[in-house]
């Protein structure tokens, strides 16, 4: 749905904001281009088709991609990338295939070397061929998605209705996701098991036990996509599948999502740093790779600005959401994502006891809409002020839905009145969907009649937030983004670049570093 | 006394629930039967709606036959009041007049940081933000496999008020052994001037504080808000005791 611009934002201010965002990310992009991480290297192996784990006792399974990358690192270092030593060994070591090599690495009988000269060229060519096969599968999935959407159809309305399932057991999740689709979900998200974002590996196989969520694994992705393909035909619209890239394994999860035709991914540029204490450099390197894969796979990213508002005041800190959206956009464009792939996040989190809270929400949502006219914005429901009073919460969700339809949001995460009480019951979901339907049905065209007064509350507020965002971006450009993060500019926490989880997985690239996946993705983007 | 609808003693309550049967007259009868068994009699089905495949959602109003005796209500009190983040910050400011310094780690061979991260990370747990979110706390999360001497060293260097240790692995009572080692090391190095020692994990018995030589043990399902409230309370007491 396209909604005409009503705020009369100053085009020069908007251009300035974007220019500042581009300048703010430039040094970080440079870092991403000169470093690699263990997860980027594992993603190369995953793209080439390496799967499998060693069954071990007691301590979970260690995927072969982890074992191989760790072994390469121990023996020859990662600064040249994993591709050269692995494909050199594969060519010259008498291994049947990649899995055979991985198994031998597990038994400790492989000695890697970094090939040079002609051997280096041959290894790089072989690695490129293997990565091309993986990308071909991602491309095929993208075409298949387009074909299915053409044949089955898109949802009739915007915003798309986004529902969450998560039982911990993928075989329970599948029928629940199908039930959600029948009840009206256009997008189904499978929440991950608590703490998966801090695992430095991606679990394998179909999983039946999780904590408050289900593990993201390649097999779980495949099973759920197949279940949704079935129900898509039944309900007459292509039901999209979402999972979460954020965390220590962004590159790998993005790759698996492309290989299994997921449609959306939570992928925020700073969430891991601020909320999970993941090392900033690790995050930015991983993020860039993962977003390049999303760009290629035709996946829509969802960014996490809603998180800021759960920790900070939604009025005082409204401009930090705008700043984060602009940074997320700049990072996304740099990685090759198109505007239609940017589900930039924002949320309805202003304290409802505040006078004119609804008008403030409306102003903020309109600002996001008009700053990013071609992005399918992700509109997140109230959580912070859901007190357990389910009746009041239901009303709040109604107002949230109203802002969603009045401002042409692209993706609406359905708010539950039992937020902060229980994981949603069947009846909670049903009531929540009735709420959404009532509002979309009753006021779906209200935006046509709605024009905020010139110089009035809403327009002034939107301009004020944009102005504050530009000021903050100015400061970030002056300080440098990494220092701004270190000083606690976003959220309350300070996150220095030399601390945080996953730092030991960051490696500066050496002269002669090769990464077949990055080379192919970059060539494609140009 | 009885619940109050609009007249003293009318006993009126509302109730909503779902039964896994299709909506028809039988389903409504079943809903009334449940209400009667719960002590709601007479009850009215004021709303019933078919949901999904083979489920019905009901809203019932009715009068309960039960009486409550307020004089027989027992309230279990925790030794510390549960505070909001704002109140925690205000209390720390008032009693310490500086930030409360918290050091967190997993000790021994335990690599499971899920527990300590849930309590410390901004992301938090169960809808509550972690301790990093509290403006008046300075939180240092040392992560996994920290040695006890290193923890003592850091605690001293950072002049920390509280040390939080999470223990998941319980093979051969490793969690108990590690905790005793922890408390002994702090006692030896710092005596009574040691920081508050708090351990947590799914297999701990919260009543074993004395035996293990720590100040507080938190079990499964503990939220960051509870820990923050406890620390605020205990740090104030600790300070009084030391002064």
XYZ file of C-alpha atoms in Angstrom:
769
model
C 0.000 0.000 0.000
C 1.453 3.347 -0.874
C 0.461 6.246 1.286
C 0.953 9.808 0.215
C 3.411 11.944 2.126
C 1.678 14.161 4.658
C 4.356 15.442 6.967
C 6.097 17.709 4.492
C 9.542 16.604 5.682
C 12.319 18.820 4.457
C 13.969 16.942 1.585
C 17.310 18.511 2.396
C 17.164 17.294 6.025
C 16.283 13.794 4.836
C 19.182 13.804 2.382
C 21.494 15.031 5.106
C 20.369 12.236 7.449
C 21.130 9.618 4.794
C 24.492 11.165 3.964
C 25.448 11.121 7.637
C 24.359 7.499 7.993
C 26.505 6.547 5.005
C 29.454 8.333 6.519
C 28.867 6.744 9.920
C 28.974 3.213 8.556
C 31.913 3.689 6.175
C 34.717 2.902 8.667
C 32.804 -0.117 9.959
C 32.259 -1.433 6.440
C 35.981 -1.057 5.903
C 36.556 -3.209 9.001
C 34.151 -5.802 7.651
C 36.047 -5.865 4.372
C 39.400 -6.422 6.063
C 38.380 -9.072 8.612
C 36.793 -12.467 8.580
C 35.239 -14.568 11.334
C 34.915 -18.228 12.150
C 31.219 -18.032 11.271
C 31.884 -16.421 7.871
C 34.319 -19.227 7.105
C 31.883 -21.886 8.296
C 29.242 -20.329 6.065
C 31.551 -20.874 3.072
C 31.679 -24.583 3.905
C 27.927 -24.721 4.453
C 27.313 -23.044 1.120
C 29.492 -25.705 -0.463
C 27.232 -28.315 1.097
C 29.095 -29.467 4.190
C 26.679 -30.794 6.814
C 26.874 -33.322 9.605
C 28.185 -33.618 13.122
C 30.296 -35.927 15.156
C 28.074 -37.655 17.633
C 29.673 -36.962 20.977
C 28.494 -37.753 24.461
C 27.394 -35.221 26.994
C 28.281 -31.928 25.430
C 26.037 -31.573 22.393
C 27.188 -32.111 18.861
C 29.988 -30.248 17.211
C 29.141 -29.624 13.565
C 31.774 -30.627 11.057
C 31.990 -27.078 9.726
C 33.137 -25.992 13.196
C 35.636 -28.820 13.447
C 37.106 -28.122 10.015
C 37.359 -24.357 10.538
C 38.896 -24.820 13.995
C 41.414 -27.315 12.630
C 42.397 -25.049 9.740
C 42.809 -22.247 12.215
C 44.993 -24.338 14.530
C 47.188 -25.600 11.720
C 47.607 -22.695 9.308
C 45.527 -19.810 10.642
C 42.354 -18.325 9.176
C 43.828 -15.152 7.737
C 43.840 -16.625 4.217
C 40.325 -17.979 4.610
C 39.247 -21.569 4.895
C 38.698 -22.056 1.155
C 42.309 -22.254 0.006
C 43.522 -24.886 2.489
C 40.320 -26.934 2.332
C 40.013 -27.135 -1.447
C 43.748 -27.669 -1.855
C 43.491 -30.618 0.506
C 40.368 -31.847 -1.264
C 42.171 -31.725 -4.638
C 45.425 -33.293 -3.535
C 44.693 -35.343 -0.422
C 42.777 -38.238 -1.996
C 39.398 -37.527 -0.403
C 36.165 -38.669 -2.033
C 34.311 -35.445 -1.272
C 33.874 -32.670 1.275
C 32.108 -34.902 3.819
C 34.826 -37.510 3.535
C 37.395 -34.799 4.223
C 35.393 -33.550 7.197
C 35.258 -37.029 8.682
C 38.999 -37.422 8.358
C 39.519 -34.032 9.977
C 37.453 -35.402 12.858
C 39.761 -38.361 13.226
C 42.776 -36.055 13.198
C 44.457 -37.410 10.057
C 44.450 -34.270 7.899
C 47.269 -31.728 7.672
C 46.201 -28.503 5.980
C 48.539 -26.176 4.106
C 47.919 -22.838 2.429
C 48.635 -23.426 -1.267
C 50.509 -20.810 -3.284
C 51.157 -20.191 -6.984
C 49.377 -22.517 -9.408
C 48.152 -24.723 -6.539
C 46.565 -21.682 -4.984
C 44.814 -20.764 -8.235
C 43.512 -24.289 -8.657
C 42.232 -24.477 -5.075
C 40.517 -21.106 -5.462
C 38.864 -22.205 -8.708
C 37.630 -25.432 -7.146
C 36.255 -23.509 -4.174
C 34.470 -21.091 -6.506
C 32.861 -23.992 -8.350
C 31.621 -25.461 -5.068
C 30.279 -22.121 -3.830
C 28.555 -21.569 -7.170
C 26.587 -24.768 -6.691
C 25.320 -23.502 -3.337
C 24.409 -20.129 -4.770
C 22.642 -21.855 -7.660
C 20.419 -23.578 -5.101
C 19.716 -20.242 -3.392
C 18.876 -18.710 -6.790
C 16.591 -21.618 -7.613
C 14.770 -21.152 -4.303
C 14.261 -17.490 -5.058
C 12.740 -18.326 -8.440
C 10.589 -20.988 -6.796
C 9.281 -18.447 -4.275
C 8.434 -16.030 -7.099
C 6.678 -18.818 -8.972
C 4.640 -19.870 -5.930
C 3.627 -16.289 -5.157
C 2.549 -15.842 -8.753
C 0.556 -19.066 -8.717
C -0.895 -19.021 -5.203
C -0.927 -15.280 -4.582
C 0.118 -12.716 -1.989
C -2.036 -11.712 0.988
C -4.876 -9.462 -0.099
C -4.199 -6.810 2.502
C -1.321 -4.830 3.892
C 0.011 -4.989 6.538
C 0.850 -8.651 6.365
C -0.176 -10.391 9.557
C 2.813 -11.841 11.419
C 2.327 -14.540 14.058
C 4.806 -16.398 16.213
C 4.894 -20.088 17.031
C 7.371 -21.869 19.236
C 6.871 -25.039 21.164
C 10.463 -26.242 21.231
C 9.474 -29.258 19.159
C 9.545 -28.796 15.393
C 6.940 -31.548 14.953
C 4.567 -29.598 17.208
C 5.467 -26.323 15.550
C 4.418 -27.527 12.099
C 0.721 -28.132 12.816
C 0.644 -24.988 14.966
C 2.088 -22.932 12.118
C -0.466 -24.402 9.749
C -3.258 -23.585 12.202
C -1.914 -20.029 12.463
C -1.964 -19.718 8.669
C -5.545 -20.965 8.540
C -6.431 -18.448 11.236
C -5.008 -15.632 9.120
C -1.230 -15.474 9.491
C 0.570 -14.234 6.372
C 3.960 -14.601 8.018
C 4.912 -17.254 10.553
C 7.954 -16.773 12.749
C 9.480 -19.641 14.680
C 11.101 -18.243 17.811
C 14.439 -19.773 18.664
C 15.390 -21.578 21.827
C 16.547 -19.205 24.577
C 20.210 -18.409 24.203
C 20.715 -19.841 20.721
C 22.047 -16.466 19.621
C 25.018 -17.038 21.920
C 25.910 -20.478 20.602
C 28.946 -20.353 18.363
C 27.604 -23.177 16.203
C 24.359 -24.065 14.497
C 22.776 -27.250 15.835
C 21.923 -29.981 13.345
C 18.875 -31.978 12.459
C 15.222 -31.947 13.447
C 15.024 -30.899 17.100
C 12.299 -31.730 19.593
C 13.563 -29.976 22.708
C 14.091 -26.277 23.136
C 13.704 -23.696 25.859
C 10.885 -21.253 25.134
C 11.547 -21.772 21.457
C 12.787 -24.136 18.784
C 16.377 -24.359 17.586
C 17.124 -22.879 14.197
C 18.612 -25.741 12.190
C 18.743 -26.450 8.486
C 16.470 -29.453 8.847
C 13.959 -27.529 10.959
C 13.939 -24.812 8.289
C 13.248 -27.381 5.586
C 10.465 -29.121 7.522
C 8.690 -25.879 8.363
C 8.924 -24.466 4.840
C 7.408 -27.679 3.473
C 4.572 -27.509 6.020
C 3.843 -23.921 5.034
C 3.968 -24.771 1.322
C 1.202 -27.284 1.965
C -0.977 -24.864 3.854
C -0.268 -22.019 1.395
C -2.065 -23.947 -1.328
C -4.952 -24.608 1.006
C -5.449 -20.989 2.126
C -4.736 -19.481 -1.278
C -1.844 -17.213 -0.326
C 1.883 -17.782 -0.030
C 2.586 -17.933 3.712
C 6.045 -16.586 4.488
C 8.456 -18.150 6.972
C 10.650 -16.130 9.310
C 13.552 -17.039 11.521
C 16.341 -15.237 13.340
C 19.838 -14.601 11.988
C 20.999 -12.440 14.894
C 23.673 -13.789 17.179
C 27.070 -15.398 16.775
C 26.140 -17.357 13.638
C 24.535 -14.758 11.367
C 26.483 -15.809 8.231
C 25.664 -19.496 8.627
C 22.014 -19.049 9.491
C 21.599 -16.653 6.564
C 23.145 -19.249 4.288
C 20.917 -22.037 5.596
C 17.875 -19.772 5.223
C 18.754 -19.175 1.579
C 19.316 -22.874 0.991
C 15.921 -23.756 2.494
C 13.838 -20.887 1.060
C 13.029 -18.936 4.180
C 11.360 -15.642 3.309
C 12.284 -13.289 6.137
C 15.058 -13.069 8.693
C 15.488 -11.000 11.799
C 18.782 -9.291 11.090
C 19.684 -6.155 12.978
C 22.995 -4.381 12.614
C 23.499 -3.710 16.321
C 21.128 -5.953 18.300
C 23.769 -8.562 19.094
C 26.177 -5.915 20.318
C 23.785 -4.018 22.520
C 21.519 -6.715 23.861
C 23.706 -9.799 23.770
C 27.162 -8.368 24.411
C 28.531 -9.797 21.193
C 31.756 -8.164 20.104
C 31.042 -5.207 17.786
C 33.561 -6.142 15.107
C 32.379 -9.733 15.079
C 28.839 -8.480 14.607
C 29.613 -6.082 11.779
C 31.713 -8.607 9.845
C 29.095 -11.317 10.264
C 26.262 -8.963 9.501
C 27.698 -7.817 6.186
C 28.168 -11.362 4.930
C 24.730 -12.442 6.112
C 23.018 -9.494 4.465
C 24.809 -10.124 1.171
C 23.377 -13.639 1.272
C 19.895 -12.291 2.115
C 20.156 -9.871 -0.804
C 20.903 -12.739 -3.152
C 18.194 -14.980 -1.663
C 15.445 -12.368 -1.958
C 14.900 -12.497 1.795
C 13.243 -9.582 3.587
C 15.158 -8.577 6.695
C 13.431 -7.425 9.878
C 15.481 -5.056 12.007
C 15.212 -4.801 15.778
C 14.542 -1.183 16.659
C 11.659 -2.274 18.857
C 14.270 -3.511 21.311
C 15.540 0.003 21.999
C 12.134 1.060 23.140
C 11.821 -1.786 25.585
C 14.893 -0.505 27.409
C 14.701 3.229 26.827
C 11.903 5.727 27.057
C 9.872 5.628 23.845
C 9.430 9.403 23.767
C 12.838 10.647 24.917
C 14.671 8.086 22.819
C 12.408 8.074 19.758
C 15.201 9.572 17.665
C 17.527 6.642 18.441
C 15.025 4.446 16.600
C 15.221 6.739 13.570
C 19.015 6.741 13.754
C 19.113 2.960 13.968
C 16.707 2.660 11.024
C 18.942 4.930 8.960
C 22.051 2.950 9.935
C 20.307 -0.339 9.225
C 19.263 1.008 5.837
C 22.784 2.197 5.025
C 24.330 -1.142 6.021
C 21.646 -2.980 4.067
C 22.126 -0.959 0.896
C 25.887 -1.420 1.145
C 25.329 -5.191 1.339
C 23.137 -5.102 -1.763
C 19.651 -5.293 -0.243
C 16.899 -3.440 -2.113
C 14.330 -1.211 -0.410
C 11.583 -3.837 -0.702
C 13.761 -6.124 1.445
C 14.033 -3.703 4.377
C 11.559 -4.542 7.106
C 12.807 -1.705 9.304
C 11.456 -2.089 12.804
C 9.623 0.212 15.142
C 7.190 -0.275 17.984
C 4.187 1.024 19.880
C 5.842 1.403 23.280
C 4.922 4.832 24.618
C 3.544 4.819 28.138
C -0.254 4.887 27.673
C -0.618 7.066 30.763
C 1.220 9.871 29.004
C -1.099 12.565 27.627
C -1.408 12.419 23.820
C 0.485 9.131 23.723
C -1.520 7.996 20.699
C -0.728 11.139 18.737
C 2.954 10.675 19.553
C 2.802 7.068 18.320
C 1.107 8.228 15.162
C 3.757 10.895 14.591
C 6.605 8.414 15.031
C 5.014 5.815 12.776
C 4.321 8.399 10.067
C 7.897 9.585 10.267
C 9.184 6.060 9.678
C 6.709 5.583 6.836
C 7.708 8.771 5.061
C 11.449 8.428 5.616
C 11.386 4.946 4.084
C 8.516 5.039 1.588
C 9.498 1.866 -0.252
C 10.400 -0.296 2.744
C 7.898 -2.801 4.192
C 8.135 -1.492 7.746
C 7.783 -3.966 10.595
C 5.351 -2.668 13.190
C 5.773 -4.201 16.640
C 3.080 -4.304 19.331
C 3.246 -2.991 22.894
C 5.123 -5.159 25.376
C 6.610 -2.824 27.954
C 3.305 -1.432 29.125
C 1.406 -4.690 28.994
C 0.869 -5.126 32.680
C -1.082 -8.340 32.932
C -4.354 -6.400 32.804
C -5.483 -8.292 29.715
C -8.513 -6.068 29.127
C -6.470 -2.890 28.984
C -3.879 -4.712 26.922
C -6.482 -5.717 24.365
C -7.515 -2.074 23.989
C -3.899 -1.001 23.627
C -3.441 -3.585 20.885
C -6.462 -2.125 19.112
C -4.866 1.320 19.068
C -1.623 -0.278 17.901
C -3.502 -1.894 15.014
C -5.105 1.444 14.179
C -1.727 3.174 13.849
C -0.592 0.226 11.745
C -3.336 0.618 9.182
C -3.364 4.432 9.209
C 0.334 4.598 8.396
C 0.608 1.783 5.861
C 2.895 -0.531 7.787
C 4.145 -3.499 5.777
C 4.346 -6.204 8.412
C 2.280 -6.197 11.576
C 3.343 -8.426 14.428
C 0.094 -9.329 16.107
C -0.038 -8.127 19.706
C -1.421 -10.496 22.330
C -3.355 -9.300 25.326
C -1.572 -11.934 27.386
C 1.857 -10.484 26.555
C 4.024 -10.842 29.674
C 1.503 -13.290 31.179
C 1.676 -16.587 29.306
C 2.875 -17.814 25.944
C -0.188 -17.133 23.797
C -3.066 -19.563 24.099
C -5.205 -20.577 21.154
C -7.916 -18.202 22.377
C -5.446 -15.329 22.835
C -4.393 -15.682 19.227
C -7.987 -15.842 18.064
C -8.948 -12.715 20.004
C -5.838 -10.902 18.791
C -6.641 -11.718 15.166
C -10.250 -10.580 15.641
C -8.836 -7.326 16.941
C -6.615 -6.906 13.858
C -9.423 -7.804 11.474
C -11.868 -5.458 13.121
C -9.483 -2.525 12.831
C -8.362 -3.251 9.257
C -11.973 -3.755 8.239
C -13.320 -0.743 10.069
C -10.582 1.766 9.270
C -8.513 0.315 6.421
C -9.041 3.418 4.267
C -8.841 6.024 7.004
C -5.457 7.206 5.775
C -7.220 8.668 2.722
C -9.128 11.107 4.917
C -6.433 11.736 7.441
C -4.199 14.766 7.037
C -2.493 16.072 10.177
C -2.764 19.814 10.600
C 0.096 21.852 9.216
C 2.155 23.091 12.122
C 0.097 20.883 14.414
C 1.168 18.431 17.083
C 1.887 15.424 14.864
C 3.857 17.216 12.172
C 5.875 19.186 14.723
C 6.674 16.061 16.670
C 7.802 14.135 13.570
C 10.057 17.010 12.538
C 11.475 17.271 16.041
C 12.378 13.567 16.112
C 13.999 13.794 12.693
C 15.975 16.837 13.829
C 17.205 15.043 16.945
C 18.144 12.039 14.812
C 20.243 14.222 12.513
C 21.998 15.769 15.526
C 22.779 12.344 16.954
C 24.060 11.097 13.593
C 26.289 14.140 13.443
C 27.796 13.217 16.779
C 28.205 9.579 15.723
C 30.070 10.628 12.596
C 32.356 12.799 14.712
C 33.017 10.145 17.361
C 33.049 7.143 15.039
C 30.337 4.494 15.261
C 32.466 2.035 17.232
C 33.346 4.667 19.825
C 29.723 5.740 20.017
C 28.764 2.151 20.787
C 31.614 1.894 23.286
C 30.377 5.034 25.026
C 26.835 3.782 25.416
C 25.134 6.033 22.834
C 22.611 3.321 21.988
C 20.728 1.915 24.890
C 22.303 2.080 28.269
C 25.164 -0.316 27.887
C 28.714 0.450 26.883
C 30.166 -2.004 24.413
C 33.867 -1.447 23.690
C 35.194 -2.876 20.413
C 37.813 -4.989 22.205
C 35.335 -6.813 24.414
C 32.298 -9.000 24.099
C 31.465 -12.513 23.028
C 32.893 -13.988 19.875
C 35.890 -11.658 19.717
C 38.256 -14.617 19.570
C 36.505 -15.649 16.356
C 37.555 -12.465 14.529
C 40.614 -12.626 12.282
C 42.242 -9.873 10.233
C 42.514 -10.947 6.612
C 45.973 -11.410 5.144
C 47.136 -10.459 1.675
C 45.811 -13.194 -0.587
C 42.685 -13.915 1.485
C 40.125 -15.761 -0.603
C 36.441 -16.228 0.028
C 34.585 -17.728 -2.921
C 31.164 -16.879 -1.485
C 31.988 -13.209 -0.955
C 33.631 -12.967 -4.374
C 30.563 -14.364 -6.122
C 28.119 -12.300 -4.054
C 30.054 -9.087 -4.634
C 30.336 -9.721 -8.368
C 26.584 -10.327 -8.481
C 25.858 -7.104 -6.639
C 27.780 -4.945 -9.118
C -16.735 -12.911 52.094
C -17.703 -13.470 48.482
C -16.641 -11.854 45.191
C -18.401 -8.577 44.391
C -20.286 -7.927 41.143
C -22.629 -5.063 41.879
C -24.160 -6.110 45.170
C -22.497 -7.223 48.401
C -22.525 -10.986 48.654
C -23.601 -11.674 45.061
C -20.464 -13.757 44.459
C -20.261 -12.829 40.779
C -17.193 -13.820 38.761
C -16.285 -14.000 35.105
C -14.410 -16.843 33.531
C -13.105 -17.570 30.065
C -11.639 -20.786 28.713
C -11.454 -23.032 25.696
C -12.762 -26.570 25.354
C -11.414 -28.858 22.657
C -14.835 -29.606 21.111
C -16.800 -28.050 18.227
C -19.313 -25.387 19.143
C -22.867 -26.649 19.667
C -25.422 -27.000 22.447
C -23.498 -29.888 23.973
C -20.350 -27.767 24.134
C -22.225 -25.042 25.999
C -23.591 -27.659 28.378
C -20.069 -28.902 28.952
C -18.928 -25.358 29.724
C -21.699 -24.988 32.310
C -20.787 -28.313 33.838
C -17.177 -27.171 34.270
C -18.382 -23.930 35.838
C -20.576 -25.820 38.281
C -17.678 -28.063 39.272
C -15.605 -24.938 39.899
C -18.279 -23.679 42.252
C -20.009 -21.305 39.819
C -23.680 -21.907 40.160
C -25.803 -20.618 38.594
C -23.618 -19.651 35.621
C -24.443 -18.199 32.184
C -22.606 -18.764 28.941
C -22.595 -15.168 27.683
C -20.356 -15.850 24.690
C -19.243 -18.917 22.773
C -17.257 -18.936 19.570
C -15.866 -21.717 17.391
C -12.134 -21.475 16.932
C -9.701 -23.255 14.674
C -10.751 -26.878 14.053
C -12.761 -28.357 16.870
C -12.266 -25.775 19.616
C -14.734 -23.453 21.315
C -13.986 -20.364 23.349
C -16.395 -19.459 26.174
C -17.031 -16.486 28.390
C -19.133 -17.244 31.439
C -20.608 -15.117 34.201
C -21.978 -16.584 37.347
C -22.083 -16.663 41.095
C -19.650 -18.749 43.111
C -20.815 -20.699 46.102
C -17.431 -20.519 47.867
C -16.619 -18.209 50.740
C -13.145 -16.839 51.470
C -11.897 -16.405 55.005
C -9.461 -13.494 54.974
C -8.247 -14.255 58.485
C -6.890 -17.590 57.283
C -4.842 -16.160 54.415
C -1.128 -16.804 54.782
C 1.311 -14.580 52.961
C 4.763 -15.921 52.288
C 7.175 -13.044 52.604
C 10.554 -12.932 50.965
C 13.206 -11.262 53.079
C 13.564 -8.451 50.550
C 10.930 -6.345 48.760
C 10.497 -6.789 44.995
C 11.362 -3.457 43.385
C 10.929 -1.972 39.928
C 14.055 -1.004 37.999
C 13.396 2.612 38.817
C 13.114 1.897 42.530
C 16.245 -0.243 42.463
C 18.174 2.621 40.905
C 16.791 5.115 43.401
C 17.560 2.845 46.354
C 21.156 2.266 45.260
C 21.667 5.979 44.773
C 20.345 6.661 48.222
C 22.145 3.971 50.193
C 25.459 3.613 48.336
C 25.754 7.041 46.716
C 27.660 5.344 43.894
C 27.059 2.537 41.421
C 26.612 -0.988 42.691
C 29.342 -3.080 41.081
C 28.355 -6.591 40.051
C 30.743 -9.219 38.731
C 29.287 -12.268 36.983
C 30.885 -15.479 35.773
C 30.609 -19.213 35.261
C 33.375 -20.952 37.199
C 35.141 -24.280 36.826
C 34.679 -26.164 33.591
C 31.094 -25.011 33.211
C 30.643 -23.415 29.787
C 26.894 -22.822 30.115
C 26.507 -19.068 30.243
C 22.744 -19.151 29.541
C 21.916 -18.539 33.198
C 24.336 -15.724 33.902
C 23.536 -14.115 30.531
C 19.804 -14.237 31.234
C 20.377 -12.364 34.485
C 23.034 -9.909 33.247
C 22.456 -9.220 29.509
C 20.212 -6.289 28.655
C 18.063 -8.802 26.783
C 17.164 -10.339 30.110
C 14.726 -13.141 30.790
C 10.976 -13.662 31.100
C 10.247 -10.157 29.882
C 12.516 -8.531 32.465
C 15.663 -6.682 31.434
C 18.975 -7.923 32.764
C 21.110 -6.121 35.335
C 23.062 -4.269 32.624
C 19.869 -2.312 32.085
C 19.991 -0.774 35.573
C 21.626 2.624 35.404
C 22.944 2.441 38.945
C 24.700 -0.884 38.467
C 28.042 -1.442 36.853
C 28.023 -4.967 35.482
C 31.050 -6.988 34.437
C 30.279 -10.314 32.831
C 33.437 -12.407 32.708
C 31.758 -15.244 30.813
C 32.572 -18.931 31.073
C 35.313 -21.024 32.621
C 36.694 -18.328 34.871
C 39.052 -19.607 37.558
C 38.274 -18.822 41.188
C 41.596 -17.014 41.821
C 40.943 -14.836 38.760
C 37.453 -14.058 40.021
C 38.811 -13.068 43.450
C 41.459 -10.926 41.785
C 38.927 -9.120 39.591
C 36.478 -8.695 42.457
C 39.153 -6.961 44.458
C 40.450 -4.863 41.557
C 36.971 -3.679 40.638
C 35.964 -3.169 44.306
C 32.810 -5.055 43.532
C 29.802 -5.313 45.787
C 28.499 -8.634 44.585
C 29.763 -11.681 42.733
C 27.197 -13.679 40.771
C 28.105 -17.181 39.726
C 25.952 -19.479 37.667
C 26.400 -23.239 37.648
C 24.584 -25.594 35.352
C 26.776 -28.679 35.237
C 26.081 -30.898 38.225
C 28.032 -34.039 37.385
C 29.396 -35.507 40.585
C 28.106 -32.449 42.425
C 30.516 -30.164 40.575
C 28.235 -27.210 41.313
C 28.499 -27.740 45.067
C 32.238 -28.338 44.976
C 32.826 -25.248 42.875
C 30.678 -23.111 45.139
C 32.534 -24.225 48.274
C 35.825 -23.477 46.557
C 34.474 -20.045 45.666
C 33.362 -19.133 49.170
C 36.562 -20.475 50.756
C 38.739 -18.465 48.382
C 36.862 -15.254 49.092
C 36.905 -15.864 52.836
C 40.625 -16.434 52.783
C 41.446 -13.490 50.555
C 39.087 -10.884 51.920
C 37.564 -12.117 55.172
C 34.449 -10.216 56.176
C 35.150 -7.518 53.632
C 34.324 -9.898 50.845
C 31.579 -8.980 48.399
C 28.153 -10.585 48.493
C 28.347 -14.063 47.035
C 25.337 -15.152 45.022
C 25.066 -18.410 43.128
C 22.334 -19.651 40.837
C 21.450 -22.671 38.788
C 18.675 -25.163 38.150
C 19.918 -27.810 40.581
C 20.723 -25.732 43.635
C 18.782 -25.994 46.861
C 18.166 -22.404 47.993
C 18.325 -23.421 51.651
C 21.978 -24.477 51.490
C 23.496 -20.989 51.794
C 25.197 -21.602 55.120
C 26.539 -24.981 54.159
C 28.052 -23.540 50.984
C 29.258 -20.320 52.583
C 27.404 -17.958 50.263
C 24.844 -15.224 50.899
C 22.076 -16.292 48.570
C 21.161 -19.127 46.237
C 18.709 -18.676 43.389
C 16.974 -21.611 41.718
C 15.308 -22.281 38.387
C 13.118 -19.545 36.921
C 14.710 -16.660 38.841
C 14.266 -13.372 37.008
C 16.703 -10.440 36.810
C 14.259 -8.280 38.779
C 14.410 -10.637 41.745
C 18.200 -10.654 41.693
C 18.354 -6.857 41.380
C 15.925 -6.424 44.260
C 17.873 -8.821 46.424
C 21.218 -7.150 45.654
C 19.816 -3.736 46.479
C 18.473 -4.983 49.780
C 21.527 -7.040 50.720
C 24.079 -4.404 49.701
C 22.405 -1.923 52.032
C 22.469 -4.456 54.873
C 26.026 -5.490 54.093
C 27.062 -1.861 54.305
C 25.369 -1.366 57.638
C 27.001 -4.517 58.935
C 30.463 -3.422 57.813
C 30.131 0.117 59.105
